[in-house]
Amino acid sequence: MKILVTGGLGFIGSHTVVELQNEGFDVVIIDDCSNADEKVLEGITKITGKQPQFEKLDLREKSKVADFFQRHKDIDGVIHFAASKAVGESVEKPLLYYENNIGTLVYILKELCEKNKASFIFSSSCTVYGQADEMPITEDAPVKPAESPYGNTKQMGEEIIYDTCKVVSSLQAISLRYFNPMGAHPSAEIGELPVGVPQNLVPFITQTGIGLREELSVFGDDYPTQDGTCIRDYIYVVDLAKAHVVALRRLLDGQNDKNYEVFNVGTGKGSSVLEAIQSFERVSGEKLKYKIVGRRKGDVVEAYADTTKANTTLGWKAEYTLDQAMKSAWDWEQKIRK
Ligand code: UD1
């Protein structure tokens, strides 16, 4: 079966391409390389022994999207990662985010609506829950007003798919709401490649560990949590990649209960910022330089998943611990800085 992976050279996309190829799927990647390197193809090929097809294409160009689907009539499913993901940048450039994240989604869905059967997996985020009222967070928790245009594109994206599935019965779709993806492939052939100063915790930790950053700023230690720092659910990127394959199979095999479904993808375990630092220190044997600074605007106190639905319905469960995932992130950081 042939699967289109948009954004397939990115962090989560590349790991998902590896898992798809390991499971015998043929993969064609679309990426505009705006936030990814073509060299990632070499990493994927090294790990799987198979080079995926690749087209460098900007999905904002509607006619090119239509032309792509004309040339690839045999595509059975689409996993749509291609999107901009920097929360701060989205506040500065809202239209860029709406065009990149919403415009491209609409163009792809329009093409899929023309097919007799189409399976579609959407990259969503736990950001749709905002500060949820109860922990752990189930899929039934209400969607809260978005804090940023980025967050809004994930909410709107889900609504667009939901509305479309209501009237297009040939379209089968799943939104996966990721908690905090981290880590790298155990081979250290692919991993996270943040452009510029990392905004996310784990790449900032490993870059500080390697000496690229002076010290980590911990954003706030006066939250109502056990050690005062924020709690997140850090999910290993390979576990997350596998969730995509399982979700896709559910659609391809017609196992889905409804033609639009939503699943949380996390470990179910919350870890504080200080616990993440301790994990790094354990697996690297290095002391991490950090200081406590003020809270970061827009941060929620805690967010961790109730994974019951994914566990029971998809038969998927996160397998890696925070330490194992942190070790993979550290191995990757050391390799790329060599
Ligand atoms: C952020 C986004 C989320 C998005 C995700 C993508 C916000 C509010 N949320 O999640 O919508 O889906 O990235 O990866 O921006 N931290 C530090 N120091 C740092 C960096 C982070 O203390 O230098 C802390 C943060 O305060 C937070 C935790 O580490 O408590 C995780 O932060 P981060 O990796 O940025 O992820 P989120 O904010 O959870």
PDB file of C-alpha atoms in Angstrom, residues 134-138 268 304-307:
ATOM      1  CA  GLU A 134      -8.932  17.289  35.351  1.00  0.00           C
ATOM      2  CA  MET A 135      -5.838  15.108  35.118  1.00  0.00           C
ATOM      3  CA  PRO A 136      -5.199  12.807  33.366  1.00  0.00           C
ATOM      4  CA  ILE A 137      -6.823  14.295  30.283  1.00  0.00           C
ATOM      5  CA  THR A 138      -9.311  12.153  28.395  1.00  0.00           C
ATOM      6  CA  GLY A 268      -0.036   8.681  30.792  1.00  0.00           C
ATOM      7  CA  TYR A 304      -0.718  14.461  30.912  1.00  0.00           C
ATOM      8  CA  ALA A 305      -2.802  12.008  28.997  1.00  0.00           C
ATOM      9  CA  ASP A 306      -5.355   9.418  29.891  1.00  0.00           C
ATOM     10  CA  THR A 307      -4.257   6.874  27.295  1.00  0.00           C
TER      11      THR A 307
END
